[in-house]
PDB file of C-alpha atoms in Angstrom:
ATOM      1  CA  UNK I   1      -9.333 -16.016  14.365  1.00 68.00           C
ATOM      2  CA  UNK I   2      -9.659 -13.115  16.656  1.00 78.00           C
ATOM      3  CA  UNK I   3     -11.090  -9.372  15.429  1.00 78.00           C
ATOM      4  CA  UNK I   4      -7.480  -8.805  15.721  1.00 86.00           C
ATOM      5  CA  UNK I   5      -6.227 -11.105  13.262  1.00 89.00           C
ATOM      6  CA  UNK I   6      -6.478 -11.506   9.552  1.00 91.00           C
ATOM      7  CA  UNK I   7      -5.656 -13.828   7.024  1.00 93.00           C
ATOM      8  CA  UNK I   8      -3.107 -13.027   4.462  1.00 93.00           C
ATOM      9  CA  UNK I   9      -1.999 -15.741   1.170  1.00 93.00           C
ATOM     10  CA  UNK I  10       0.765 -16.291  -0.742  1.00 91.00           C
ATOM     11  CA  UNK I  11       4.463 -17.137  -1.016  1.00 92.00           C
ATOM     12  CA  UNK I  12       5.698 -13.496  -0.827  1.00 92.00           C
ATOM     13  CA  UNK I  13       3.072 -12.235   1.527  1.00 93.00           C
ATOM     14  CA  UNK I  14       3.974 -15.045   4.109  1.00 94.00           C
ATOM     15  CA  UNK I  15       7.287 -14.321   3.864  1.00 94.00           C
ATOM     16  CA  UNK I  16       7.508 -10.458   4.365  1.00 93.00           C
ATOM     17  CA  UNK I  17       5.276 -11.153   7.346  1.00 93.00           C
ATOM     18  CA  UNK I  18       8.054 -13.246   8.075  1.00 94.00           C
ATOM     19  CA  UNK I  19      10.718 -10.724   7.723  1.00 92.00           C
ATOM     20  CA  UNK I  20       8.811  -7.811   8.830  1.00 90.00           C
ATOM     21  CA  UNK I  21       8.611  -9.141  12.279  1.00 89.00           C
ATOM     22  CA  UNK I  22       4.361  -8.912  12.179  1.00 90.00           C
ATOM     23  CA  UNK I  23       3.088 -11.632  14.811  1.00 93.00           C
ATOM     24  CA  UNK I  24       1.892 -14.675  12.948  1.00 95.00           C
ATOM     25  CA  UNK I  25      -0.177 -16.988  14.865  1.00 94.00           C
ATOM     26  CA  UNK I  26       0.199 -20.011  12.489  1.00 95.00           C
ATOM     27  CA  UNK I  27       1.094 -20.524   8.783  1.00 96.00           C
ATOM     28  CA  UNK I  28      -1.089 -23.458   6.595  1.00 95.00           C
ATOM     29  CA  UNK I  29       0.685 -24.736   3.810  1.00 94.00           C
ATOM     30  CA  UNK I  30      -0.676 -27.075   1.408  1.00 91.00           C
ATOM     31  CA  UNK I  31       0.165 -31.173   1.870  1.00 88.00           C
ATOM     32  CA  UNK I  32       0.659 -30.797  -1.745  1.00 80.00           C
ATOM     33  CA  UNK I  33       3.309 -28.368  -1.769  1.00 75.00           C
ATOM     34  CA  UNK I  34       5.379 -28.897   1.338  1.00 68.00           C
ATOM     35  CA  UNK I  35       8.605 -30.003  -0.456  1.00 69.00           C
ATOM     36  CA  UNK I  36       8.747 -26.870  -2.068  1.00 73.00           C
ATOM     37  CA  UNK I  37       8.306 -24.578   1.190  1.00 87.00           C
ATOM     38  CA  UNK I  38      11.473 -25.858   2.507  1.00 88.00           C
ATOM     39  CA  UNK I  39      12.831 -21.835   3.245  1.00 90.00           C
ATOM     40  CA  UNK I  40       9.150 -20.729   4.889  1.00 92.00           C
ATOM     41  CA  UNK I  41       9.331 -24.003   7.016  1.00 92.00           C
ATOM     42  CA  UNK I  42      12.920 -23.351   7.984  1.00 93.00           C
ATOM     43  CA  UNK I  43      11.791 -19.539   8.823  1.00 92.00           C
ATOM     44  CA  UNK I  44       8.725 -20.316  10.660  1.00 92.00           C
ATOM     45  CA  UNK I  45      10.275 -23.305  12.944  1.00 92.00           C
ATOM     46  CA  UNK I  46      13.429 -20.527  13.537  1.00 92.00           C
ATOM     47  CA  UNK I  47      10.972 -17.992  14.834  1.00 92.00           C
ATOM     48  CA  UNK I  48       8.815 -21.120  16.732  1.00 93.00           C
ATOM     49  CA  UNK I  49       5.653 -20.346  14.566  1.00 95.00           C
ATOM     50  CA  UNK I  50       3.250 -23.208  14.495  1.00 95.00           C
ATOM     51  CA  UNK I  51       3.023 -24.883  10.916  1.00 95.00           C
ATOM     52  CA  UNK I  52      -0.213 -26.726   9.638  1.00 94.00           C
ATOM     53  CA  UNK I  53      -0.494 -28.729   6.978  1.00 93.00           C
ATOM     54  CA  UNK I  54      -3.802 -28.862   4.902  1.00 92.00           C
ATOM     55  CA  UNK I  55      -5.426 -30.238   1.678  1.00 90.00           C
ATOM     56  CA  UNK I  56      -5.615 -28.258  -1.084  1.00 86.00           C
ATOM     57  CA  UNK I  57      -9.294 -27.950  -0.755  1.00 89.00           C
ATOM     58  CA  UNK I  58      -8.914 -26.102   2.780  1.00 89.00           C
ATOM     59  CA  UNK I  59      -6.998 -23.097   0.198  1.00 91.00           C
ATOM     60  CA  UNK I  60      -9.492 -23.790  -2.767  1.00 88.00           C
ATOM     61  CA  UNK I  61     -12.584 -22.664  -0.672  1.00 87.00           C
ATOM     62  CA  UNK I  62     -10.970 -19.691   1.277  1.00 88.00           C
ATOM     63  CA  UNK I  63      -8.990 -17.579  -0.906  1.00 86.00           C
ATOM     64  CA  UNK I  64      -8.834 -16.433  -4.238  1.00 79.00           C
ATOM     65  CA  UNK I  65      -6.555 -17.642  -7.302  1.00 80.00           C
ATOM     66  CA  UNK I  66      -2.614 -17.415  -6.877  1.00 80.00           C
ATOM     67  CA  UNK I  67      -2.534 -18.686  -2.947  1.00 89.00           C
ATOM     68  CA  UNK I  68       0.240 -20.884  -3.804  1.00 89.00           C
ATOM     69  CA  UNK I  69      -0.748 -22.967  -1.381  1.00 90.00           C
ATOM     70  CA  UNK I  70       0.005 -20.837   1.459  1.00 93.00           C
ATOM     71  CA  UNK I  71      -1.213 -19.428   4.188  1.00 95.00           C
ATOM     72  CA  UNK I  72      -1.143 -16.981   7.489  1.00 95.00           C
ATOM     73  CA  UNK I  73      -3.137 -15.946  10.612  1.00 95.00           C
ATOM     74  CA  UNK I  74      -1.395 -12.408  11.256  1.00 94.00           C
ATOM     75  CA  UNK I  75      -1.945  -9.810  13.460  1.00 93.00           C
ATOM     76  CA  UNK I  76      -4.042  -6.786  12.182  1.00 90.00           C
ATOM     77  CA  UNK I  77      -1.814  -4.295  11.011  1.00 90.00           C
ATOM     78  CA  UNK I  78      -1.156  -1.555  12.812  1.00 91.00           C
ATOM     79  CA  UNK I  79      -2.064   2.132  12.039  1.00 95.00           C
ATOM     80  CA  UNK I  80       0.091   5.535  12.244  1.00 97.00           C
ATOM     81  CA  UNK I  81      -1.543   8.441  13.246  1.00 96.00           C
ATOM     82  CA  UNK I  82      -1.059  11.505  10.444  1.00 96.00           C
ATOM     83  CA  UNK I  83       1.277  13.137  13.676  1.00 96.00           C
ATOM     84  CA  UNK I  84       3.328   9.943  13.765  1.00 97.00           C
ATOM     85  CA  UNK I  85       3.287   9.516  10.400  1.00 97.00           C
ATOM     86  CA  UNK I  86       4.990  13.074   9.986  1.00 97.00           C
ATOM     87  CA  UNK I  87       7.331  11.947  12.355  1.00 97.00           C
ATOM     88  CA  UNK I  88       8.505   8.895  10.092  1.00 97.00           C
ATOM     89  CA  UNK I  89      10.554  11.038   7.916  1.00 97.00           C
ATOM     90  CA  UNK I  90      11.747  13.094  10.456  1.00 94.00           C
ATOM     91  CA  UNK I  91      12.999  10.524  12.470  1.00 95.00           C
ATOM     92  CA  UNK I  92      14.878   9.569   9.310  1.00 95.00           C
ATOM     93  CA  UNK I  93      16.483  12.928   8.752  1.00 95.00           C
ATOM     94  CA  UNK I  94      14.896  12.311   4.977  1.00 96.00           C
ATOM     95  CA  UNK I  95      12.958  14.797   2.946  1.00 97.00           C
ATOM     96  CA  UNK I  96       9.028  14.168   3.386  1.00 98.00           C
ATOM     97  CA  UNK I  97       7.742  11.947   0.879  1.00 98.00           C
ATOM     98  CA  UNK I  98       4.134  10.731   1.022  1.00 98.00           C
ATOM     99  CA  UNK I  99       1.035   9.275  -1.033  1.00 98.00           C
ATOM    100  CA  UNK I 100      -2.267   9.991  -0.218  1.00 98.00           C
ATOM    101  CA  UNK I 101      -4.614   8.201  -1.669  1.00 96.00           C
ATOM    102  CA  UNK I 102      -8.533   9.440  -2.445  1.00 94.00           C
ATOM    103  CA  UNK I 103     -10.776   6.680  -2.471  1.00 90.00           C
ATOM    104  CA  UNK I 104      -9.221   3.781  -4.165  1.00 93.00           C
ATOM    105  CA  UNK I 105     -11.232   1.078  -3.831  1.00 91.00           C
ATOM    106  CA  UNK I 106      -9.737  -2.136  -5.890  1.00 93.00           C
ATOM    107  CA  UNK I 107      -7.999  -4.392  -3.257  1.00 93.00           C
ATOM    108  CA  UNK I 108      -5.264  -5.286  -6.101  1.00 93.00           C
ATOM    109  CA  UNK I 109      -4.881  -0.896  -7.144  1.00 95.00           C
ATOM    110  CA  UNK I 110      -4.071  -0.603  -3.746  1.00 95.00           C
ATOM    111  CA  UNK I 111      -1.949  -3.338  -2.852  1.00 96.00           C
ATOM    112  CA  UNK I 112       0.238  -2.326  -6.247  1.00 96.00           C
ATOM    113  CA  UNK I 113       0.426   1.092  -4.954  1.00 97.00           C
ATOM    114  CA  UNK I 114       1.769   0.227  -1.952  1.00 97.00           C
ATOM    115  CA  UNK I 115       4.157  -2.385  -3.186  1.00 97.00           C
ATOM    116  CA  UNK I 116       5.301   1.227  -5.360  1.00 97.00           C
ATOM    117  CA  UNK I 117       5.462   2.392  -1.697  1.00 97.00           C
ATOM    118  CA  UNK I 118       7.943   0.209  -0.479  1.00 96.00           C
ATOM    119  CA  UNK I 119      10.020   0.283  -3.673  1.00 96.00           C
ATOM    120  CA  UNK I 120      10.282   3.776  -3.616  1.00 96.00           C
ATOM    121  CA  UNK I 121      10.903   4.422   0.474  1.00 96.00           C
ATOM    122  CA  UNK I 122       7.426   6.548   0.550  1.00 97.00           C
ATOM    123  CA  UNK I 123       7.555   7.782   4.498  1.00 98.00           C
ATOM    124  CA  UNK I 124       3.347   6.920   4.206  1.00 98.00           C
ATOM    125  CA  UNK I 125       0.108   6.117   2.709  1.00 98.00           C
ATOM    126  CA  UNK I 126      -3.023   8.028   3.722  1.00 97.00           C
ATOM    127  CA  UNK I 127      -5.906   6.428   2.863  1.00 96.00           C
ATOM    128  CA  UNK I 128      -9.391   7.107   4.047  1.00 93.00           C
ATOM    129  CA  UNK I 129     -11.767   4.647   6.541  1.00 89.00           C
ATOM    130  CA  UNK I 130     -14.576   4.724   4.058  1.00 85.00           C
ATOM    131  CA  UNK I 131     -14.872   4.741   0.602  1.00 80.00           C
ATOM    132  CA  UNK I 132     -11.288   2.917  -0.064  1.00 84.00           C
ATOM    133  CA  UNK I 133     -10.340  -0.788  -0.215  1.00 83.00           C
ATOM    134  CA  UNK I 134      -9.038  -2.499   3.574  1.00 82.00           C
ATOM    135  CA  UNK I 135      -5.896  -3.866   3.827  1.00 87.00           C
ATOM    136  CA  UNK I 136      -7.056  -7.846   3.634  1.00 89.00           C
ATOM    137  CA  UNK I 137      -5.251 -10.904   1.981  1.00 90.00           C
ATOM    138  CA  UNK I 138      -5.881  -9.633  -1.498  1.00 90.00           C
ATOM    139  CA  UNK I 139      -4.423  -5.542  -0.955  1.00 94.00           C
ATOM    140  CA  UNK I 140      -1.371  -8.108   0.457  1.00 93.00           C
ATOM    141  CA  UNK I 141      -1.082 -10.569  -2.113  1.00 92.00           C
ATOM    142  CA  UNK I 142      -0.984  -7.645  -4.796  1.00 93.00           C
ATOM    143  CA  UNK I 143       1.543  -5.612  -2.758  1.00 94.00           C
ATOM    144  CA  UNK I 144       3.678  -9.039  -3.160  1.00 92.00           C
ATOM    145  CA  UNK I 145       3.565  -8.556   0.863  1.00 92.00           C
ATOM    146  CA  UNK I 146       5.095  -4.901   0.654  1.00 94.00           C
ATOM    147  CA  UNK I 147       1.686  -3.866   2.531  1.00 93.00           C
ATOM    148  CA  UNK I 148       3.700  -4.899   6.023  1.00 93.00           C
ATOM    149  CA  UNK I 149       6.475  -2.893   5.431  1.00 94.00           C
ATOM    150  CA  UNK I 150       5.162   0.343   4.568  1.00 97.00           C
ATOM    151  CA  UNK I 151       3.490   3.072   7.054  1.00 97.00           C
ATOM    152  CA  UNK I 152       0.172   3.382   6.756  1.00 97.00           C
ATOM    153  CA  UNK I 153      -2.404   6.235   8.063  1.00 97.00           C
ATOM    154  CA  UNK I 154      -6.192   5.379   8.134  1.00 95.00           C
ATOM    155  CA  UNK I 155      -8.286   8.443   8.525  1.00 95.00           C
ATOM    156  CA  UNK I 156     -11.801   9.051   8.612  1.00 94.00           C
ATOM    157  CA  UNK I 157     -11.305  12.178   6.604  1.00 93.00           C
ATOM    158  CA  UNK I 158      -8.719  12.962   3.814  1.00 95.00           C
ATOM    159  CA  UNK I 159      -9.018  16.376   4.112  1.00 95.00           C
ATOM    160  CA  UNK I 160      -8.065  17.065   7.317  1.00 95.00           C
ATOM    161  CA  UNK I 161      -5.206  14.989   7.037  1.00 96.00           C
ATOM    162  CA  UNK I 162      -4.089  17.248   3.711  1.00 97.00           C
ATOM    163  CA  UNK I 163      -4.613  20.200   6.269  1.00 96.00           C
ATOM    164  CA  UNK I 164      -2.367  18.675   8.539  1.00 96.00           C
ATOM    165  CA  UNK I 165      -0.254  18.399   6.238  1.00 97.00           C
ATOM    166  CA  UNK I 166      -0.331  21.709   4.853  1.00 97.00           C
ATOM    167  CA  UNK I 167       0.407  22.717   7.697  1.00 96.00           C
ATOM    168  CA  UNK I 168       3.911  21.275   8.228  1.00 96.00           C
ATOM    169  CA  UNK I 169       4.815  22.833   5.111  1.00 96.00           C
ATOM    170  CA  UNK I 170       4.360  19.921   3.170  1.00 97.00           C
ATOM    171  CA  UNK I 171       3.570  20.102  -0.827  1.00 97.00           C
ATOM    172  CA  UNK I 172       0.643  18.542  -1.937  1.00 98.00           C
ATOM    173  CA  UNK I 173       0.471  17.852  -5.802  1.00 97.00           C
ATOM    174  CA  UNK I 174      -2.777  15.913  -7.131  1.00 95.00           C
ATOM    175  CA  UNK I 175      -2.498  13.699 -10.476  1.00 91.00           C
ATOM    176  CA  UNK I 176      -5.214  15.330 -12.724  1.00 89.00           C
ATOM    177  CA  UNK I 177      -5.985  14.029 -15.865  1.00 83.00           C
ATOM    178  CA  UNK I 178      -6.929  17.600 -17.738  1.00 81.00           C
ATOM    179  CA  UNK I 179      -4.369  19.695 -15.495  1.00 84.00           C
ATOM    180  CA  UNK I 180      -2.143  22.135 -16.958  1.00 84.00           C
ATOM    181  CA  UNK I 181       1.042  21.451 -16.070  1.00 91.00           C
ATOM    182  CA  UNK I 182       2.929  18.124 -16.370  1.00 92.00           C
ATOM    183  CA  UNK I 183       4.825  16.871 -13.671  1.00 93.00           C
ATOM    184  CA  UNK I 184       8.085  17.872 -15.143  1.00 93.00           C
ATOM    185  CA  UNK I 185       7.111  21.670 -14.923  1.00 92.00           C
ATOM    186  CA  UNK I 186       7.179  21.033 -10.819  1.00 93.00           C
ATOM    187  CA  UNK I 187       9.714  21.372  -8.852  1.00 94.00           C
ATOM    188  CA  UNK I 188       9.566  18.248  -6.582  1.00 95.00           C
ATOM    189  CA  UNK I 189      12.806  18.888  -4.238  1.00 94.00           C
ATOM    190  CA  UNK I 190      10.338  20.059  -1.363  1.00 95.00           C
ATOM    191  CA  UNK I 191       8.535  17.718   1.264  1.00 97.00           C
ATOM    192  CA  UNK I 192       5.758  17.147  -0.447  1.00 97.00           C
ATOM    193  CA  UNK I 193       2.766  14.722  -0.686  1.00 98.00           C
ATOM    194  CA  UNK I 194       0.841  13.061  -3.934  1.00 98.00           C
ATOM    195  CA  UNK I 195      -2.444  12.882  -3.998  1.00 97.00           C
ATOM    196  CA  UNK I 196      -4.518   9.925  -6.523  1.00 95.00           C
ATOM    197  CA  UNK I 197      -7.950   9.713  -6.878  1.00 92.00           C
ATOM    198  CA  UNK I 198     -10.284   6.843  -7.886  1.00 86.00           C
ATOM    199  CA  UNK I 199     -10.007   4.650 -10.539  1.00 76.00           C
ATOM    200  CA  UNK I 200     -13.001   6.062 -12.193  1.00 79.00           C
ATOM    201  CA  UNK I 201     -13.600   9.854 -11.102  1.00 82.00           C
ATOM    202  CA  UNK I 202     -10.230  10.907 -10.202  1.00 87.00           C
ATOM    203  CA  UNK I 203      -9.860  13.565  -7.469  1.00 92.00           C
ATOM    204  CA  UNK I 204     -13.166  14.415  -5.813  1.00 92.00           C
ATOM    205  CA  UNK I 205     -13.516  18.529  -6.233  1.00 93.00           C
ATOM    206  CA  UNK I 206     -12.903  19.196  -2.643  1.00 94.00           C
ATOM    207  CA  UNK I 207      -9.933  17.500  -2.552  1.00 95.00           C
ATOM    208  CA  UNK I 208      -8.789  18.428  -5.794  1.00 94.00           C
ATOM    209  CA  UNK I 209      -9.281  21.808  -4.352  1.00 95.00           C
ATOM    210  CA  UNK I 210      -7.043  21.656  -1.539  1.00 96.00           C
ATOM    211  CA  UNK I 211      -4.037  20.590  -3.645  1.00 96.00           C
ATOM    212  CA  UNK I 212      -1.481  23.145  -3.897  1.00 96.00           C
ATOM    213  CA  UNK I 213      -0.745  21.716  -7.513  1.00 94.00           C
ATOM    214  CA  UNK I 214      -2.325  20.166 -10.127  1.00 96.00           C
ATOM    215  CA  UNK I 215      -0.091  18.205 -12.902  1.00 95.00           C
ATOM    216  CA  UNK I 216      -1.323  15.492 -15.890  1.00 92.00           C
ATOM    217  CA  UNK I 217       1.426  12.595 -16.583  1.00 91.00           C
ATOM    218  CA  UNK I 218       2.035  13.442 -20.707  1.00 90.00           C
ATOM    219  CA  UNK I 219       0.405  10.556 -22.708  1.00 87.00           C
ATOM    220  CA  UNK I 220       1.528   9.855 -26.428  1.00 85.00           C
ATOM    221  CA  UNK I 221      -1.012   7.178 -27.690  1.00 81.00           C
ATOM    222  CA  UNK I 222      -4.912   6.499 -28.020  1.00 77.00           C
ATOM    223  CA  UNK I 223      -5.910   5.754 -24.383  1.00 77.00           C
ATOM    224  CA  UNK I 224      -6.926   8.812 -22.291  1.00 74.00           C
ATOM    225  CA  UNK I 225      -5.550   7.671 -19.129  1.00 78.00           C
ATOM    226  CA  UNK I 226      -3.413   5.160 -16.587  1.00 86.00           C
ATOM    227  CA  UNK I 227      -3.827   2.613 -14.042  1.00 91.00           C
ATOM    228  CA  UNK I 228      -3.545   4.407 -10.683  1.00 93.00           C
ATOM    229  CA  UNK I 229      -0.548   2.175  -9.704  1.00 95.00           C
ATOM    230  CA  UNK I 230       1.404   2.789 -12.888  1.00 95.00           C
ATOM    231  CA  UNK I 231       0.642   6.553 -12.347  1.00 94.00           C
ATOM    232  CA  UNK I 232       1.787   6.561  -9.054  1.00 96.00           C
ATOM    233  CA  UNK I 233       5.076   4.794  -9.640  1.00 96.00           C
ATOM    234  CA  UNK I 234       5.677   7.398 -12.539  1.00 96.00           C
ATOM    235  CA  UNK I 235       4.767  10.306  -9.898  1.00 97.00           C
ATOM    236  CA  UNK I 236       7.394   8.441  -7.283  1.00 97.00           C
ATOM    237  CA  UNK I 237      10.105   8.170  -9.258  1.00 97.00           C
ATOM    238  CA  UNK I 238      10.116  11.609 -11.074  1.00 97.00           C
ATOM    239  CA  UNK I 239      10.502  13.334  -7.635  1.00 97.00           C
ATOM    240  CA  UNK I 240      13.210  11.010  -6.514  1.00 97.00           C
ATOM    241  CA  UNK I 241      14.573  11.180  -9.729  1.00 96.00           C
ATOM    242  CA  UNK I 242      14.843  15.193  -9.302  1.00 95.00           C
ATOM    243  CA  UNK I 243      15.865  14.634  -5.838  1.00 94.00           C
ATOM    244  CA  UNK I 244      18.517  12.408  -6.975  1.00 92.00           C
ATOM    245  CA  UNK I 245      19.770  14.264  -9.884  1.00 79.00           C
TER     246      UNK I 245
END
């Protein structure tokens, strides 16, 4: 492999790479499991991408649990400025709709975030150079290969890009635990953006500080708080639920 490529694993990973068009190099499928790759095979030998066929220990000693025994050398995925990334929505004549995303840093919180993403039609995800999980084989086997459809903006800083932001008179709520107001008190029909923090300390105070609103997700039982996924799907689909309505 080249610094350009990575490796990505798993039946739906290998087949939105597929579908989304992302230059694969060569696919490795297990000698084991061939007869029941018949649709990849047929998709890779459409597109004339080489197919190898390898033992089972070859997917054993490389990547994690649930490979599936599949495989892909992809190109790295490629990048959106925050300026192109405000161009995504409108380009789509669609009302802004972004995540931002403050130092997540479990592979499989991301990649189910992202797979929210693509469910939803999010326009991007910002997520920060440092401090926040990569997009590698696991952020793409958790995404169920939704990682290569949706827009992403890597940034050095998170703040800046909220002040970009900002200023294109875009909205940007943050998902606080001990806020105030629920998201049902907000009005969500403007562009706007969500912020989540980390799984364990939630917004960082500067960011927090930069959000234009603050709103808690209501909770009825004895734990104190969601995954970050499940609480970003529940952001998502209350503002396209408003929008919708």
């Amino acid at each position: 492999m080249t610094e350009r490529e990575r490796w990505i694993y798993g039946v739906n990973p290998v087949t939105e790479a597929i579908n989304s068009g992302t230059r694969i190099k060569a696919i490795f499928i297990s000698k084991q499991r061939q007869e029941n790759m018949e649709k990849i095979i047929a998709m890779a030998e459409t597109r004339d991408i080489a197919l190898k066929f390898a033992d089972k220990d070859f997917f054993d000693s490389r990547f994690h649990k649930g490979h599936q025994g599949i495989a892909a050398v992809i190109e790295k995925k490629t990048f959106l400025s925050i300026d192109e990334l405000l161009n995504v929505p409108c380009d789509k004549a669609e009302n802004p709709l972004f995540l931002i995303l403050d130092s997540i840093e479990d592979p499989r919180n991301f990649g189910a975030i992202l797979r929210v993403a693509d469910a939803a039609g999010i326009h991007g995800v910002v997520f920060q150079s440092h401090r926040s999980a990569g997009i590698d084989g696991i952020v793409s086997k958790a995404s169920a290969g939704a990682s290569e459809h949706v827009n992403l903006a890597e940034v050095v800083n998170i703040k800046h890009a909220i002040d970009k932001m900002k200023k294109a008179n875009i909205n940007i709520i943050g998902a606080e635990a001990g806020a105030g107001e629920s998201l049902w008190d907000i009005d969500m029909s403007a562009p706007l953006a969500f912020v989540i923090g980390s799984e364990r300390k939630g917004l960082r105070r500067t960011v927090r500080e930069q959000c234009d609103f603050l709103v808690n997700i209501p909770l009825r039982g004895n734990v104190n708080s969601l995954n970050v996924s499940v609480a970003a799907g529940i952001l998502t689909y209350e503002a396209l639920r408003q929008r919708n309505a």
